[in-house]
PDB file of C-alpha atoms in Angstrom:
ATOM      1  CA  VAL A1383    -106.014-124.009 -41.249  1.00 81.00           C
ATOM      2  CA  SER A1384    -108.086-126.845 -42.674  1.00 89.00           C
ATOM      3  CA  ILE A1385    -108.123-130.418 -41.330  1.00 93.00           C
ATOM      4  CA  ALA A1386    -109.491-133.648 -42.846  1.00 93.00           C
ATOM      5  CA  SER A1387    -109.085-137.354 -42.232  1.00 93.00           C
ATOM      6  CA  TYR A1388    -106.357-138.994 -44.315  1.00 93.00           C
ATOM      7  CA  SER A1389    -105.990-142.479 -42.836  1.00 91.00           C
ATOM      8  CA  GLU A1390    -106.635-144.222 -39.527  1.00 92.00           C
ATOM      9  CA  GLU A1391    -103.256-142.955 -38.309  1.00 95.00           C
ATOM     10  CA  GLU A1392    -103.042-139.537 -39.963  1.00 95.00           C
ATOM     11  CA  LEU A1393    -104.872-136.275 -40.493  1.00 96.00           C
ATOM     12  CA  ALA A1394    -104.311-134.058 -43.521  1.00 94.00           C
ATOM     13  CA  LEU A1395    -103.583-130.419 -42.650  1.00 93.00           C
ATOM     14  CA  SER A1396    -103.599-127.334 -44.829  1.00 90.00           C
ATOM     15  CA  LEU A1397    -101.551-124.712 -43.031  1.00 78.00           C
ATOM     16  CA  HIS A1398    -102.496-121.231 -44.247  1.00 66.00           C
ATOM     17  CA  SER A1399    -100.984-120.737 -47.686  1.00 60.00           C
ATOM     18  CA  ASP A1400     -97.785-122.555 -46.794  1.00 69.00           C
ATOM     19  CA  ARG A1401     -98.082-126.289 -47.312  1.00 80.00           C
ATOM     20  CA  LEU A1402    -100.123-129.438 -47.030  1.00 90.00           C
ATOM     21  CA  CYS A1403     -98.919-131.982 -44.525  1.00 92.00           C
ATOM     22  CA  LEU A1404     -99.873-135.133 -42.661  1.00 95.00           C
ATOM     23  CA  PHE A1405    -100.074-135.274 -38.871  1.00 96.00           C
ATOM     24  CA  ASN A1406     -99.646-138.630 -37.139  1.00 97.00           C
ATOM     25  CA  LYS A1407    -102.285-138.806 -34.379  1.00 96.00           C
ATOM     26  CA  THR A1408    -100.217-141.196 -32.241  1.00 96.00           C
ATOM     27  CA  THR A1409     -96.694-139.820 -32.493  1.00 97.00           C
ATOM     28  CA  GLY A1410     -97.362-136.168 -33.316  1.00 96.00           C
ATOM     29  CA  ALA A1411     -94.949-136.394 -36.256  1.00 97.00           C
ATOM     30  CA  ILE A1412     -95.599-134.115 -39.222  1.00 94.00           C
ATOM     31  CA  ARG A1413     -94.577-134.902 -42.788  1.00 93.00           C
ATOM     32  CA  THR A1414     -95.223-133.212 -46.119  1.00 90.00           C
ATOM     33  CA  LEU A1415     -98.195-134.441 -48.120  1.00 91.00           C
ATOM     34  CA  LYS A1416     -96.764-135.117 -51.577  1.00 89.00           C
ATOM     35  CA  ILE A1417     -98.919-133.642 -54.323  1.00 90.00           C
ATOM     36  CA  ASN A1418     -97.977-134.341 -57.955  1.00 91.00           C
ATOM     37  CA  ASP A1419     -99.849-131.348 -59.375  1.00 91.00           C
ATOM     38  CA  ASP A1420     -97.689-128.436 -60.553  1.00 91.00           C
ATOM     39  CA  GLU A1421    -100.544-125.914 -60.632  1.00 89.00           C
ATOM     40  CA  LEU A1422    -101.702-126.757 -57.123  1.00 88.00           C
ATOM     41  CA  ASN A1423     -98.157-126.751 -55.728  1.00 86.00           C
ATOM     42  CA  TYR A1424     -97.549-123.318 -57.277  1.00 87.00           C
ATOM     43  CA  GLN A1425    -100.800-121.965 -55.796  1.00 85.00           C
ATOM     44  CA  ILE A1426     -99.843-123.221 -52.325  1.00 84.00           C
ATOM     45  CA  ARG A1427     -96.144-122.371 -52.251  1.00 82.00           C
ATOM     46  CA  TYR A1428     -95.778-119.208 -54.315  1.00 83.00           C
ATOM     47  CA  ALA A1429     -99.129-117.590 -55.119  1.00 82.00           C
ATOM     48  CA  GLY A1430    -100.388-117.561 -51.534  1.00 78.00           C
ATOM     49  CA  TYR A1431    -103.681-119.360 -52.206  1.00 81.00           C
ATOM     50  CA  SER A1432    -105.335-121.249 -49.391  1.00 83.00           C
ATOM     51  CA  ILE A1433    -106.411-124.814 -49.989  1.00 89.00           C
ATOM     52  CA  ASN A1434    -109.234-126.246 -47.919  1.00 91.00           C
ATOM     53  CA  LEU A1435    -109.637-129.967 -47.349  1.00 93.00           C
ATOM     54  CA  ALA A1436    -112.791-132.085 -47.420  1.00 93.00           C
ATOM     55  CA  ASN A1437    -113.513-135.791 -47.107  1.00 92.00           C
ATOM     56  CA  GLU A1438    -115.974-137.554 -49.346  1.00 90.00           C
ATOM     57  CA  LYS A1439    -118.233-140.268 -47.972  1.00 86.00           C
ATOM     58  CA  ASP A1440    -115.835-142.985 -49.194  1.00 84.00           C
ATOM     59  CA  GLY A1441    -112.929-141.239 -47.446  1.00 83.00           C
ATOM     60  CA  SER A1442    -111.431-139.689 -50.584  1.00 89.00           C
ATOM     61  CA  LEU A1443    -109.632-136.406 -49.968  1.00 93.00           C
ATOM     62  CA  LEU A1444    -110.681-133.297 -51.884  1.00 95.00           C
ATOM     63  CA  LEU A1445    -108.423-130.259 -52.256  1.00 94.00           C
ATOM     64  CA  VAL A1446    -110.643-127.202 -52.529  1.00 93.00           C
ATOM     65  CA  GLY A1447    -109.508-123.799 -53.818  1.00 90.00           C
ATOM     66  CA  LYS A1448    -109.629-122.250 -57.282  1.00 89.00           C
ATOM     67  CA  ALA A1449    -110.769-125.722 -58.369  1.00 91.00           C
ATOM     68  CA  ILE A1450    -111.977-128.867 -56.637  1.00 94.00           C
ATOM     69  CA  LYS A1451    -109.497-131.695 -57.071  1.00 94.00           C
ATOM     70  CA  ARG A1452    -109.642-135.311 -55.893  1.00 95.00           C
ATOM     71  CA  LEU A1453    -106.319-136.668 -54.609  1.00 93.00           C
ATOM     72  CA  ASP A1454    -105.138-140.156 -55.574  1.00 90.00           C
ATOM     73  CA  ARG A1455    -103.301-141.126 -52.384  1.00 86.00           C
ATOM     74  CA  THR A1456    -101.211-143.767 -54.144  1.00 86.00           C
ATOM     75  CA  THR A1457     -99.730-141.530 -56.860  1.00 89.00           C
ATOM     76  CA  GLY A1458    -100.210-138.066 -55.343  1.00 89.00           C
ATOM     77  CA  LYS A1459    -101.887-136.985 -58.594  1.00 92.00           C
ATOM     78  CA  CYS A1460    -104.997-134.850 -58.548  1.00 93.00           C
ATOM     79  CA  LYS A1461    -108.018-135.058 -60.820  1.00 94.00           C
ATOM     80  CA  ILE A1462    -109.967-131.855 -61.357  1.00 93.00           C
ATOM     81  CA  LEU A1463    -113.722-132.126 -60.911  1.00 94.00           C
ATOM     82  CA  HIS A1464    -115.370-129.989 -63.590  1.00 93.00           C
ATOM     83  CA  ILE A1465    -118.773-128.331 -63.448  1.00 93.00           C
ATOM     84  CA  SER A1466    -121.325-130.263 -65.523  1.00 89.00           C
ATOM     85  CA  GLY A1467    -122.285-128.311 -68.614  1.00 82.00           C
ATOM     86  CA  GLY A1468    -118.969-126.442 -68.744  1.00 80.00           C
ATOM     87  CA  ALA A1469    -119.964-123.495 -66.543  1.00 80.00           C
ATOM     88  CA  LYS A1470    -117.134-121.515 -64.953  1.00 82.00           C
ATOM     89  CA  SER A1471    -116.843-120.692 -61.269  1.00 85.00           C
ATOM     90  CA  VAL A1472    -116.329-117.176 -59.933  1.00 85.00           C
ATOM     91  CA  GLY A1473    -113.721-117.012 -57.170  1.00 84.00           C
ATOM     92  CA  ASN A1474    -112.580-119.859 -54.957  1.00 89.00           C
ATOM     93  CA  TYR A1475    -114.754-122.768 -53.957  1.00 93.00           C
ATOM     94  CA  LEU A1476    -115.586-123.158 -50.279  1.00 93.00           C
ATOM     95  CA  LEU A1477    -117.206-126.140 -48.580  1.00 94.00           C
ATOM     96  CA  ILE A1478    -120.728-125.599 -47.268  1.00 95.00           C
ATOM     97  CA  GLY A1479    -121.253-129.075 -45.825  1.00 93.00           C
ATOM     98  CA  ALA A1480    -122.530-132.586 -46.438  1.00 92.00           C
ATOM     99  CA  SER A1481    -126.041-133.880 -47.002  1.00 92.00           C
ATOM    100  CA  ASP A1482    -127.441-137.285 -47.957  1.00 90.00           C
ATOM    101  CA  GLN A1483    -126.947-136.243 -51.605  1.00 92.00           C
ATOM    102  CA  GLY A1484    -123.253-135.385 -51.346  1.00 94.00           C
ATOM    103  CA  LEU A1485    -120.979-132.428 -50.612  1.00 95.00           C
ATOM    104  CA  TRP A1486    -122.128-128.847 -51.172  1.00 96.00           C
ATOM    105  CA  PHE A1487    -119.811-125.991 -52.158  1.00 96.00           C
ATOM    106  CA  HIS A1488    -120.139-122.342 -53.072  1.00 96.00           C
ATOM    107  CA  ASP A1489    -118.159-119.759 -54.984  1.00 95.00           C
ATOM    108  CA  ASN A1490    -118.928-116.011 -55.052  1.00 95.00           C
ATOM    109  CA  ASN A1491    -122.310-116.427 -56.762  1.00 94.00           C
ATOM    110  CA  CYS A1492    -123.349-120.078 -57.038  1.00 94.00           C
ATOM    111  CA  ILE A1493    -123.872-123.221 -55.014  1.00 96.00           C
ATOM    112  CA  TYR A1494    -122.763-126.629 -56.262  1.00 96.00           C
ATOM    113  CA  LEU A1495    -123.316-130.272 -55.367  1.00 96.00           C
ATOM    114  CA  LEU A1496    -120.833-133.110 -55.740  1.00 96.00           C
ATOM    115  CA  HIS A1497    -122.948-136.251 -55.634  1.00 95.00           C
ATOM    116  CA  HIS A1498    -121.365-139.223 -53.852  1.00 91.00           C
ATOM    117  CA  GLY A1499    -118.887-140.903 -56.218  1.00 88.00           C
ATOM    118  CA  ALA A1500    -119.489-138.436 -59.084  1.00 93.00           C
ATOM    119  CA  GLU A1501    -116.764-137.184 -61.418  1.00 93.00           C
ATOM    120  CA  ASN A1502    -118.339-133.740 -61.974  1.00 95.00           C
ATOM    121  CA  ILE A1503    -119.960-131.131 -59.774  1.00 96.00           C
ATOM    122  CA  VAL A1504    -123.414-129.778 -60.567  1.00 95.00           C
ATOM    123  CA  ARG A1505    -124.362-126.117 -60.287  1.00 95.00           C
ATOM    124  CA  LYS A1506    -127.597-126.132 -58.277  1.00 95.00           C
ATOM    125  CA  GLY A1507    -128.324-122.435 -58.109  1.00 93.00           C
ATOM    126  CA  ARG A1508    -127.057-118.960 -58.870  1.00 93.00           C
ATOM    127  CA  LEU A1509    -127.579-116.025 -56.532  1.00 92.00           C
ATOM    128  CA  ASP A1510    -128.176-113.075 -58.866  1.00 88.00           C
ATOM    129  CA  ASP A1511    -128.243-110.451 -56.134  1.00 84.00           C
ATOM    130  CA  GLY A1512    -125.300-110.537 -53.754  1.00 86.00           C
ATOM    131  CA  MET A1513    -121.949-112.172 -53.214  1.00 95.00           C
ATOM    132  CA  ILE A1514    -121.752-115.352 -51.124  1.00 96.00           C
ATOM    133  CA  LYS A1515    -119.183-115.129 -48.333  1.00 96.00           C
ATOM    134  CA  SER A1516    -120.018-118.208 -46.251  1.00 95.00           C
ATOM    135  CA  GLY A1517    -122.450-121.117 -46.216  1.00 96.00           C
ATOM    136  CA  ASN A1518    -123.695-123.853 -43.891  1.00 96.00           C
ATOM    137  CA  ILE A1519    -126.235-126.690 -44.110  1.00 95.00           C
ATOM    138  CA  GLY A1520    -128.881-126.662 -41.426  1.00 91.00           C
ATOM    139  CA  PRO A1521    -130.594-129.736 -39.966  1.00 87.00           C
ATOM    140  CA  ARG A1522    -133.916-128.947 -41.701  1.00 84.00           C
ATOM    141  CA  GLY A1523    -132.743-129.164 -45.311  1.00 83.00           C
ATOM    142  CA  ASN A1524    -131.796-125.547 -45.875  1.00 92.00           C
ATOM    143  CA  ILE A1525    -128.473-124.068 -46.851  1.00 96.00           C
ATOM    144  CA  TRP A1526    -127.826-120.775 -45.073  1.00 96.00           C
ATOM    145  CA  LEU A1527    -125.716-118.224 -46.940  1.00 96.00           C
ATOM    146  CA  ALA A1528    -123.985-115.141 -45.569  1.00 96.00           C
ATOM    147  CA  THR A1529    -123.891-112.552 -48.366  1.00 96.00           C
ATOM    148  CA  ASP A1530    -123.030-108.920 -48.832  1.00 95.00           C
ATOM    149  CA  LYS A1531    -126.820-108.342 -49.032  1.00 94.00           C
ATOM    150  CA  GLY A1532    -127.595-110.137 -45.756  1.00 94.00           C
ATOM    151  CA  LEU A1533    -128.735-113.630 -44.806  1.00 95.00           C
ATOM    152  CA  CYS A1534    -130.103-115.863 -47.547  1.00 95.00           C
ATOM    153  CA  ARG A1535    -131.725-119.304 -47.377  1.00 95.00           C
ATOM    154  CA  TYR A1536    -131.425-121.864 -50.174  1.00 95.00           C
ATOM    155  CA  ASN A1537    -134.168-124.491 -49.965  1.00 93.00           C
ATOM    156  CA  ILE A1538    -132.588-127.714 -51.272  1.00 92.00           C
ATOM    157  CA  ALA A1539    -135.940-129.426 -51.970  1.00 91.00           C
ATOM    158  CA  GLU A1540    -137.327-126.477 -53.965  1.00 92.00           C
ATOM    159  CA  SER A1541    -134.005-125.206 -55.416  1.00 91.00           C
ATOM    160  CA  SER A1542    -134.940-121.672 -54.420  1.00 93.00           C
ATOM    161  CA  PHE A1543    -133.213-118.696 -52.771  1.00 94.00           C
ATOM    162  CA  SER A1544    -134.907-116.289 -50.369  1.00 94.00           C
ATOM    163  CA  PHE A1545    -133.406-113.423 -48.392  1.00 94.00           C
ATOM    164  CA  ILE A1546    -134.315-113.110 -44.716  1.00 93.00           C
ATOM    165  CA  GLU A1547    -135.523-109.603 -43.947  1.00 91.00           C
ATOM    166  CA  THR A1548    -134.133-108.094 -40.756  1.00 90.00           C
ATOM    167  CA  GLY A1549    -133.304-104.680 -39.419  1.00 88.00           C
ATOM    168  CA  LEU A1550    -130.385-106.064 -37.421  1.00 91.00           C
ATOM    169  CA  PHE A1551    -127.811-106.076 -40.237  1.00 91.00           C
ATOM    170  CA  SER A1552    -127.525-105.408 -43.958  1.00 90.00           C
ATOM    171  CA  SER A1553    -124.616-107.720 -44.797  1.00 92.00           C
ATOM    172  CA  ALA A1554    -123.242-110.936 -43.324  1.00 93.00           C
ATOM    173  CA  VAL A1555    -119.758-112.441 -43.402  1.00 95.00           C
ATOM    174  CA  SER A1556    -120.321-115.855 -41.796  1.00 95.00           C
ATOM    175  CA  VAL A1557    -123.160-118.205 -40.929  1.00 96.00           C
ATOM    176  CA  VAL A1558    -123.526-121.422 -38.917  1.00 95.00           C
ATOM    177  CA  SER A1559    -126.616-123.448 -38.157  1.00 92.00           C
ATOM    178  CA  ASP A1560    -126.459-125.506 -34.973  1.00 91.00           C
ATOM    179  CA  ARG A1561    -128.023-128.947 -34.339  1.00 88.00           C
ATOM    180  CA  SER A1562    -131.125-127.293 -32.902  1.00 90.00           C
ATOM    181  CA  GLY A1563    -131.702-125.393 -36.137  1.00 88.00           C
ATOM    182  CA  ARG A1564    -130.701-121.998 -34.747  1.00 93.00           C
ATOM    183  CA  VAL A1565    -128.849-119.850 -37.272  1.00 94.00           C
ATOM    184  CA  TRP A1566    -125.872-117.802 -36.059  1.00 95.00           C
ATOM    185  CA  VAL A1567    -124.753-114.908 -38.253  1.00 95.00           C
ATOM    186  CA  GLY A1568    -121.458-113.019 -38.158  1.00 95.00           C
ATOM    187  CA  THR A1569    -121.473-109.414 -39.331  1.00 93.00           C
ATOM    188  CA  ASP A1570    -118.953-106.596 -39.670  1.00 85.00           C
TER     189      ASP A1570
END
């Protein structure tokens, strides 16, 4: 399940790989979110792909899955946001979080930034060793990545990756950094 703001009255919900809908916060009524995008509708209804939701700073709704698409709420049409330079993603995109620069995403190997109001996403770094499973932005300007090789830190200011050495685990499946800067890691 993924939830994002849609309007003052409604939240957008992505329910597993079933459908996208709108939930009225006052009445509790649920209605289908109309998407005029054949590929996306096929992925949701028939192919079993999950779609995650994210809000941009201006309130625009992003549909995040095999691609990142911006929804036009008036027409229901989606515009795909391409990677600058024509690079291809590997796997689905997942939201890492927001910073002053914009929204951060990852796929299996790379991290990306969608600057506020931009029409393309920018690949900011590629992790050559390991597969990214989860990511989170910490309060001190680092992106924490859970990978099959352990915990990795991406320093936004220096655009650099570094693995955190520990004898506690050899792979990680999830990571969250709290407001105090503590990093919580989920393992198998």
